[in-house]
mmCIF file of C-alpha atoms in Angstrom:
data_model
loop_
_atom_site.group_PDB
_atom_site.id
_atom_site.type_symbol
_atom_site.label_atom_id
_atom_site.label_comp_id
_atom_site.label_asym_id
_atom_site.label_seq_id
_atom_site.Cartn_x
_atom_site.Cartn_y
_atom_site.Cartn_z
ATOM 1 C CA MET A 1 0.000 0.000 0.000
ATOM 2 C CA TYR A 2 1.452 3.349 -0.989
ATOM 3 C CA ASP A 3 1.764 6.355 1.287
ATOM 4 C CA GLN A 4 -0.077 9.266 -0.360
ATOM 5 C CA ALA A 5 1.468 11.787 2.032
ATOM 6 C CA ASN A 6 5.003 10.599 1.262
ATOM 7 C CA ASP A 7 4.387 10.773 -2.490
ATOM 8 C CA LEU A 8 3.019 14.282 -2.182
ATOM 9 C CA ARG A 9 5.991 15.394 -0.087
ATOM 10 C CA GLN A 10 8.252 14.190 -2.903
ATOM 11 C CA LEU A 11 6.331 16.339 -5.394
ATOM 12 C CA VAL A 12 6.539 19.286 -3.010
ATOM 13 C CA ARG A 13 10.305 18.966 -2.627
ATOM 14 C CA THR A 14 10.892 18.616 -6.372
ATOM 15 C CA THR A 15 8.681 21.495 -7.390
ATOM 16 C CA ALA A 16 9.738 23.789 -4.550
ATOM 17 C CA LEU A 17 13.359 23.403 -5.664
ATOM 18 C CA ARG A 18 12.376 24.346 -9.190
ATOM 19 C CA PHE A 19 10.546 27.387 -7.849
ATOM 20 C CA HIS A 20 13.440 28.622 -5.752
ATOM 21 C CA GLN A 21 15.628 28.622 -8.842
ATOM 22 C CA ARG A 22 13.282 31.200 -10.382
ATOM 23 C CA PRO A 23 12.946 33.984 -7.780
ATOM 24 C CA GLU A 24 11.863 36.514 -10.408
ATOM 25 C CA HIS A 25 8.542 34.675 -10.657
ATOM 26 C CA PRO A 26 6.882 34.962 -7.234
ATOM 27 C CA SER A 27 3.599 33.158 -7.968
ATOM 28 C CA THR A 28 3.666 29.377 -8.119
ATOM 29 C CA LEU A 29 1.850 28.091 -11.194
ATOM 30 C CA VAL A 30 0.236 24.636 -11.170
ATOM 31 C CA THR A 31 -1.627 23.252 -14.181
ATOM 32 C CA PHE A 32 -4.389 20.653 -13.968
ATOM 33 C CA VAL A 33 -4.802 18.642 -17.174
ATOM 34 C CA GLY A 34 -6.790 15.596 -18.226
ATOM 35 C CA GLY A 35 -5.813 13.072 -20.870
ATOM 36 C CA LYS A 36 -9.433 12.995 -22.030
ATOM 37 C CA GLY A 37 -12.672 14.737 -21.248
ATOM 38 C CA GLY A 38 -15.004 13.546 -18.521
ATOM 39 C CA VAL A 39 -12.357 12.511 -15.975
ATOM 40 C CA GLY A 40 -13.110 15.374 -13.572
ATOM 41 C CA THR A 41 -10.209 17.713 -14.275
ATOM 42 C CA THR A 42 -12.222 20.927 -13.908
ATOM 43 C CA THR A 43 -14.099 19.692 -10.851
ATOM 44 C CA LEU A 44 -10.881 18.745 -9.072
ATOM 45 C CA ALA A 45 -8.984 21.884 -10.122
ATOM 46 C CA THR A 46 -11.833 24.059 -8.847
ATOM 47 C CA ASN A 47 -12.211 22.216 -5.568
ATOM 48 C CA PHE A 48 -8.471 22.065 -4.984
ATOM 49 C CA ALA A 49 -8.273 25.826 -5.503
ATOM 50 C CA VAL A 50 -11.144 26.432 -3.075
ATOM 51 C CA ALA A 51 -9.613 24.064 -0.523
ATOM 52 C CA CYS A 52 -6.307 25.946 -0.745
ATOM 53 C CA ALA A 53 -8.104 29.234 -0.174
ATOM 54 C CA LEU A 54 -10.032 27.813 2.779
ATOM 55 C CA ALA A 55 -6.693 26.727 4.239
ATOM 56 C CA GLY A 56 -5.515 30.330 4.141
ATOM 57 C CA HIS A 57 -3.570 30.464 0.878
ATOM 58 C CA ARG A 58 -4.145 33.303 -1.540
ATOM 59 C CA THR A 59 -5.309 31.337 -4.553
ATOM 60 C CA VAL A 60 -6.222 32.285 -8.116
ATOM 61 C CA LEU A 61 -8.065 29.807 -10.341
ATOM 62 C CA VAL A 62 -7.720 30.359 -14.098
ATOM 63 C CA ASP A 63 -10.143 28.679 -16.494
ATOM 64 C CA ALA A 64 -7.837 28.264 -19.483
ATOM 65 C CA ALA A 65 -9.697 25.366 -21.134
ATOM 66 C CA LEU A 66 -10.433 26.332 -24.729
ATOM 67 C CA GLY A 67 -14.087 27.001 -25.443
ATOM 68 C CA ARG A 68 -15.374 26.230 -21.967
ATOM 69 C CA ALA A 69 -16.343 28.198 -18.877
ATOM 70 C CA ASP A 70 -17.048 25.381 -16.445
ATOM 71 C CA CYS A 71 -15.130 26.766 -13.458
ATOM 72 C CA ALA A 72 -17.416 29.791 -13.274
ATOM 73 C CA ALA A 73 -20.481 27.601 -13.733
ATOM 74 C CA LEU A 74 -19.393 25.337 -10.868
ATOM 75 C CA CYS A 75 -19.141 28.373 -8.598
ATOM 76 C CA ARG A 76 -22.311 30.233 -9.630
ATOM 77 C CA ILE A 77 -20.295 33.049 -11.161
ATOM 78 C CA GLU A 78 -21.591 35.085 -14.082
ATOM 79 C CA PRO A 79 -18.629 37.283 -15.030
ATOM 80 C CA ALA A 80 -18.636 40.510 -16.985
ATOM 81 C CA TYR A 81 -15.158 39.761 -18.397
ATOM 82 C CA ASP A 82 -13.147 36.598 -18.940
ATOM 83 C CA VAL A 83 -9.818 35.119 -19.985
ATOM 84 C CA GLY A 84 -10.530 36.029 -23.599
ATOM 85 C CA ASP A 85 -10.399 39.724 -22.693
ATOM 86 C CA VAL A 86 -6.938 39.247 -21.163
ATOM 87 C CA LEU A 87 -5.680 37.289 -24.169
ATOM 88 C CA ALA A 88 -6.953 40.002 -26.486
ATOM 89 C CA GLY A 89 -5.318 42.752 -24.418
ATOM 90 C CA LYS A 90 -8.678 44.417 -23.717
ATOM 91 C CA ARG A 91 -8.455 43.880 -19.948
ATOM 92 C CA SER A 92 -5.731 43.034 -17.466
ATOM 93 C CA VAL A 93 -5.901 40.008 -15.199
ATOM 94 C CA HIS A 94 -6.625 42.353 -12.282
ATOM 95 C CA GLU A 95 -9.641 43.786 -14.098
ATOM 96 C CA VAL A 96 -10.999 40.332 -14.909
ATOM 97 C CA LEU A 97 -10.545 38.696 -11.487
ATOM 98 C CA VAL A 98 -13.764 37.898 -9.623
ATOM 99 C CA ARG A 99 -14.223 36.630 -6.092
ATOM 100 C CA GLY A 100 -15.381 33.030 -5.761
ATOM 101 C CA PRO A 101 -16.330 30.593 -2.999
ATOM 102 C CA GLY A 102 -13.976 30.064 -0.099
ATOM 103 C CA GLY A 103 -12.077 33.250 -0.888
ATOM 104 C CA ILE A 104 -10.588 32.215 -4.219
ATOM 105 C CA GLN A 105 -10.171 34.684 -7.033
ATOM 106 C CA MET A 106 -10.978 33.511 -10.532
ATOM 107 C CA VAL A 107 -10.141 34.352 -14.111
ATOM 108 C CA PRO A 108 -13.282 32.938 -15.778
ATOM 109 C CA GLY A 109 -13.170 31.045 -19.061
ATOM 110 C CA ARG A 110 -14.936 31.773 -22.328
ATOM 111 C CA TRP A 111 -17.406 29.450 -24.017
ATOM 112 C CA ALA A 112 -16.688 30.429 -27.633
ATOM 113 C CA ALA A 113 -13.209 29.186 -28.552
ATOM 114 C CA SER A 114 -13.524 30.793 -31.988
ATOM 115 C CA HIS A 115 -13.480 34.200 -30.268
ATOM 116 C CA LEU A 116 -10.232 33.561 -28.390
ATOM 117 C CA ASP A 117 -6.896 34.992 -29.447
ATOM 118 C CA ASP A 118 -4.591 31.999 -28.977
ATOM 119 C CA SER A 119 -1.506 33.510 -30.589
ATOM 120 C CA PRO A 120 1.870 33.176 -28.803
ATOM 121 C CA PRO A 121 1.910 36.920 -27.904
ATOM 122 C CA ALA A 122 -1.552 36.586 -26.359
ATOM 123 C CA GLN A 123 -0.505 33.536 -24.353
ATOM 124 C CA ASP A 124 2.630 35.313 -23.149
ATOM 125 C CA ARG A 125 0.520 38.285 -22.088
ATOM 126 C CA LEU A 126 -1.647 36.075 -19.894
ATOM 127 C CA LEU A 127 1.240 34.068 -18.452
ATOM 128 C CA ASP A 128 3.299 37.164 -17.665
ATOM 129 C CA GLN A 129 0.420 38.733 -15.775
ATOM 130 C CA LEU A 130 -0.283 35.527 -13.859
ATOM 131 C CA ARG A 131 3.356 35.210 -12.894
ATOM 132 C CA ASN A 132 3.321 38.753 -11.560
ATOM 133 C CA LEU A 133 0.381 38.199 -9.220
ATOM 134 C CA GLY A 134 2.791 37.425 -6.390
ATOM 135 C CA ALA A 135 1.738 40.442 -4.345
ATOM 136 C CA HIS A 136 -1.816 39.089 -4.386
ATOM 137 C CA ALA A 137 -1.550 35.318 -4.823
ATOM 138 C CA ASP A 138 0.618 32.519 -3.456
ATOM 139 C CA LEU A 139 -0.765 29.951 -5.880
ATOM 140 C CA VAL A 140 -2.177 30.146 -9.400
ATOM 141 C CA ILE A 141 -4.038 27.050 -10.600
ATOM 142 C CA LEU A 142 -4.707 26.697 -14.315
ATOM 143 C CA ASP A 143 -7.437 24.350 -15.502
ATOM 144 C CA VAL A 144 -6.605 23.545 -19.131
ATOM 145 C CA GLY A 145 -9.014 20.641 -19.540
ATOM 146 C CA ALA A 146 -8.168 17.796 -21.896
ATOM 147 C CA SER A 147 -7.131 19.705 -25.000
ATOM 148 C CA LEU A 148 -3.803 18.779 -26.627
ATOM 149 C CA HIS A 149 -3.882 22.061 -28.551
ATOM 150 C CA GLY A 150 -0.616 23.980 -28.918
ATOM 151 C CA VAL A 151 -1.952 26.646 -26.572
ATOM 152 C CA THR A 152 -2.412 24.069 -23.836
ATOM 153 C CA ARG A 153 1.108 22.769 -24.322
ATOM 154 C CA ARG A 154 2.484 26.257 -23.809
ATOM 155 C CA TYR A 155 0.678 26.479 -20.467
ATOM 156 C CA TRP A 156 2.016 23.086 -19.402
ATOM 157 C CA ARG A 157 5.581 24.091 -20.097
ATOM 158 C CA ALA A 158 5.257 27.421 -18.277
ATOM 159 C CA SER A 159 4.146 25.653 -15.094
ATOM 160 C CA ASP A 160 6.078 24.862 -11.938
ATOM 161 C CA GLY A 161 4.127 21.625 -11.663
ATOM 162 C CA ILE A 162 1.488 19.609 -13.509
ATOM 163 C CA VAL A 163 -1.306 17.530 -11.995
ATOM 164 C CA ALA A 164 -2.513 15.011 -14.583
ATOM 165 C CA VAL A 165 -6.007 13.753 -13.779
ATOM 166 C CA THR A 166 -7.210 10.363 -14.938
ATOM 167 C CA ILE A 167 -9.751 7.702 -14.041
ATOM 168 C CA PRO A 168 -8.992 3.949 -13.901
ATOM 169 C CA GLU A 169 -10.667 3.266 -17.267
ATOM 170 C CA HIS A 170 -8.089 1.858 -19.725
ATOM 171 C CA SER A 171 -8.749 4.436 -22.454
ATOM 172 C CA ALA A 172 -8.350 7.306 -19.970
ATOM 173 C CA VAL A 173 -5.033 5.923 -18.726
ATOM 174 C CA MET A 174 -3.763 5.547 -22.301
ATOM 175 C CA GLU A 175 -4.829 9.102 -23.166
ATOM 176 C CA THR A 176 -3.057 10.370 -20.055
ATOM 177 C CA TYR A 177 0.146 8.693 -21.159
ATOM 178 C CA ALA A 178 -0.286 10.194 -24.649
ATOM 179 C CA ALA A 179 -0.633 13.637 -23.082
ATOM 180 C CA MET A 180 2.527 13.087 -21.036
ATOM 181 C CA LYS A 181 4.470 12.240 -24.179
ATOM 182 C CA ILE A 182 3.549 15.675 -25.480
ATOM 183 C CA MET A 183 4.187 17.388 -22.140
ATOM 184 C CA HIS A 184 7.697 16.030 -21.886
ATOM 185 C CA ALA A 185 8.658 16.291 -25.549
ATOM 186 C CA LYS A 186 11.855 18.063 -26.586
ATOM 187 C CA GLY A 187 13.422 17.870 -23.170
ATOM 188 C CA ALA A 188 10.649 19.620 -21.246
ATOM 189 C CA ASN A 189 11.002 18.631 -17.592
ATOM 190 C CA VAL A 190 8.082 19.891 -15.538
ATOM 191 C CA PRO A 191 7.404 17.913 -12.332
ATOM 192 C CA THR A 192 4.288 15.845 -13.015
ATOM 193 C CA SER A 193 1.950 14.190 -10.542
ATOM 194 C CA ILE A 194 -0.866 11.735 -11.235
ATOM 195 C CA LEU A 195 -4.244 12.150 -9.533
ATOM 196 C CA VAL A 196 -6.578 9.184 -10.021
ATOM 197 C CA ASN A 197 -10.229 10.158 -9.766
ATOM 198 C CA ARG A 198 -13.112 7.851 -8.814
ATOM 199 C CA ALA A 199 -10.757 5.226 -7.469
ATOM 200 C CA THR A 200 -9.705 3.428 -4.326
ATOM 201 C CA ARG A 201 -6.124 3.729 -3.146
ATOM 202 C CA GLU A 202 -5.375 0.209 -4.374
ATOM 203 C CA VAL A 203 -6.744 0.934 -7.858
ATOM 204 C CA ALA A 204 -4.837 4.223 -8.004
ATOM 205 C CA ASP A 205 -1.672 2.355 -7.068
ATOM 206 C CA ASP A 206 -2.171 0.011 -10.030
ATOM 207 C CA VAL A 207 -2.861 2.891 -12.443
ATOM 208 C CA PHE A 208 0.213 4.739 -11.259
ATOM 209 C CA ASP A 209 2.358 1.637 -11.543
ATOM 210 C CA ARG A 210 1.438 1.300 -15.226
ATOM 211 C CA LEU A 211 1.910 4.979 -16.005
ATOM 212 C CA GLY A 212 5.036 5.318 -13.925
ATOM 213 C CA ARG A 213 6.806 2.358 -15.503
ATOM 214 C CA ALA A 214 5.947 3.497 -19.039
ATOM 215 C CA ALA A 215 7.017 7.087 -18.360
ATOM 216 C CA LYS A 216 10.303 5.943 -16.821
ATOM 217 C CA ARG A 217 11.111 3.508 -19.627
ATOM 218 C CA PHE A 218 10.051 5.460 -22.700
ATOM 219 C CA LEU A 219 10.163 9.104 -21.596
ATOM 220 C CA ALA A 220 12.883 8.994 -18.933
ATOM 221 C CA VAL A 221 10.459 10.815 -16.637
ATOM 222 C CA ASP A 222 9.830 10.125 -12.954
ATOM 223 C CA LEU A 223 6.197 10.668 -12.025
ATOM 224 C CA THR A 224 4.710 11.191 -8.578
ATOM 225 C CA LEU A 225 1.402 9.819 -7.362
ATOM 226 C CA LEU A 226 -0.661 12.555 -5.746
ATOM 227 C CA GLY A 227 -3.302 10.065 -4.666
ATOM 228 C CA ALA A 228 -6.795 8.692 -5.159
ATOM 229 C CA VAL A 229 -10.070 10.611 -5.057
ATOM 230 C CA PRO A 230 -12.995 8.341 -4.085
ATOM 231 C CA ASP A 231 -16.160 7.975 -6.120
ATOM 232 C CA ASP A 232 -18.565 9.900 -3.885
ATOM 233 C CA PRO A 233 -22.203 10.929 -4.576
ATOM 234 C CA ALA A 234 -21.379 14.256 -2.910
ATOM 235 C CA VAL A 235 -19.559 15.299 -6.088
ATOM 236 C CA GLY A 236 -22.668 14.960 -8.240
ATOM 237 C CA ASP A 237 -24.828 16.664 -5.632
ATOM 238 C CA ALA A 238 -22.425 19.596 -5.412
ATOM 239 C CA THR A 239 -22.177 19.930 -9.194
ATOM 240 C CA ALA A 240 -25.961 19.947 -9.545
ATOM 241 C CA SER A 241 -26.221 22.721 -6.959
ATOM 242 C CA ARG A 242 -23.284 24.615 -8.517
ATOM 243 C CA ARG A 243 -21.049 24.677 -5.483
ATOM 244 C CA PRO A 244 -17.626 23.147 -4.757
ATOM 245 C CA PHE A 245 -17.913 19.918 -2.783
ATOM 246 C CA VAL A 246 -15.116 20.971 -0.389
ATOM 247 C CA THR A 247 -17.437 23.654 1.014
ATOM 248 C CA GLN A 248 -19.900 21.007 2.170
ATOM 249 C CA SER A 249 -19.971 19.228 5.481
ATOM 250 C CA ASP A 250 -17.966 16.096 6.197
ATOM 251 C CA THR A 251 -17.851 13.839 3.101
ATOM 252 C CA PRO A 252 -15.204 11.306 2.001
ATOM 253 C CA VAL A 253 -14.245 13.228 -1.125
ATOM 254 C CA ALA A 254 -14.026 16.584 0.670
ATOM 255 C CA ASN A 255 -11.857 15.043 3.374
ATOM 256 C CA VAL A 256 -9.464 13.536 0.816
ATOM 257 C CA VAL A 257 -8.982 16.750 -1.170
ATOM 258 C CA THR A 258 -8.592 18.787 2.018
ATOM 259 C CA ALA A 259 -5.942 16.338 3.245
ATOM 260 C CA PHE A 260 -4.005 16.799 -0.005
ATOM 261 C CA VAL A 261 -3.982 20.544 0.588
ATOM 262 C CA GLU A 262 -2.743 20.173 4.149
ATOM 263 C CA LYS A 263 0.283 18.230 2.894
ATOM 264 C CA PHE A 264 0.689 20.771 0.100
ATOM 265 C CA GLU A 265 1.105 23.669 2.539
ATOM 266 C CA SER A 266 4.884 23.353 2.829
ATOM 267 C CA TRP A 267 5.197 24.069 -0.884
ATOM 268 C CA ILE A 268 2.881 27.077 -0.770
ATOM 269 C CA GLY A 269 4.379 28.304 2.515
ATOM 270 C CA GLU A 270 7.946 28.246 1.243
ATOM 271 C CA ASN A 271 6.814 29.974 -1.942
ATOM 272 C CA ALA A 272 5.133 32.827 -0.092
ATOM 273 C CA SER A 273 7.683 33.263 2.699
ATOM 274 C CA SER A 274 10.767 33.278 0.489
ATOM 275 C CA ALA A 275 9.576 35.405 -2.404
ATOM 276 C CA VAL A 276 6.413 37.286 -1.549
ATOM 277 C CA PRO A 277 5.581 39.597 1.384
ATOM 278 C CA GLN A 278 2.790 38.217 3.530
ATOM 279 C CA VAL A 279 -0.546 40.003 3.338
ATOM 280 C CA ALA A 280 -2.698 40.013 6.427
#
């Protein structure tokens, strides 16, 4: 049986080291990605962001999935502006940010992908502004969904860490591995952790074993297992009511995600204390 806390500490140590080598970028950027749609990437990114905020970390959630605006929908937010306005240079990130549940701030997504400027200069504009949120945010979480679009790849490679979400289904695991081949192409070396959704710890261990061995053998990449998120009816209930499940009372899935955040605090704490003045 694997130790989820130990695996997460390994990810924390690896990614914190990478962060400390880049002091000019005070905000820590973590990207949540799914190998395929329907595995719960947006739900987990949103709830992880809210859980971080509830734990006292200044957290910004960015809905960067092309042609979707699910993060806002999950939080009952109807924004006036969105990520498309930042990409187009019409608004700054500060002008677009809206307050969400648990104290998070959010850069909402845009439903119409055809109306998004996805050029490299536009992407750089967004990333530069996110990186410079250090006076206001300890952690920036990007939800990029399951797209393998070139825009998404750019976000992956700009990150301090990647959380790849999968479910135990064989096709989802294979798509996750395919995404990792793209993530780590051409020498890219971003610390990557696997989060297995709708799974027991034993099942997650098996999924990680398959992915980890393949990544080590064919990509020369060492993965970390973040853990298993149980299949819990509370997730569906929360989604239907448009609220993050971590804001609900005691449920198995809320407890698991909250526990991940508690172990994650050393990463966020070192980030904030070493590079960013604390804000009361």
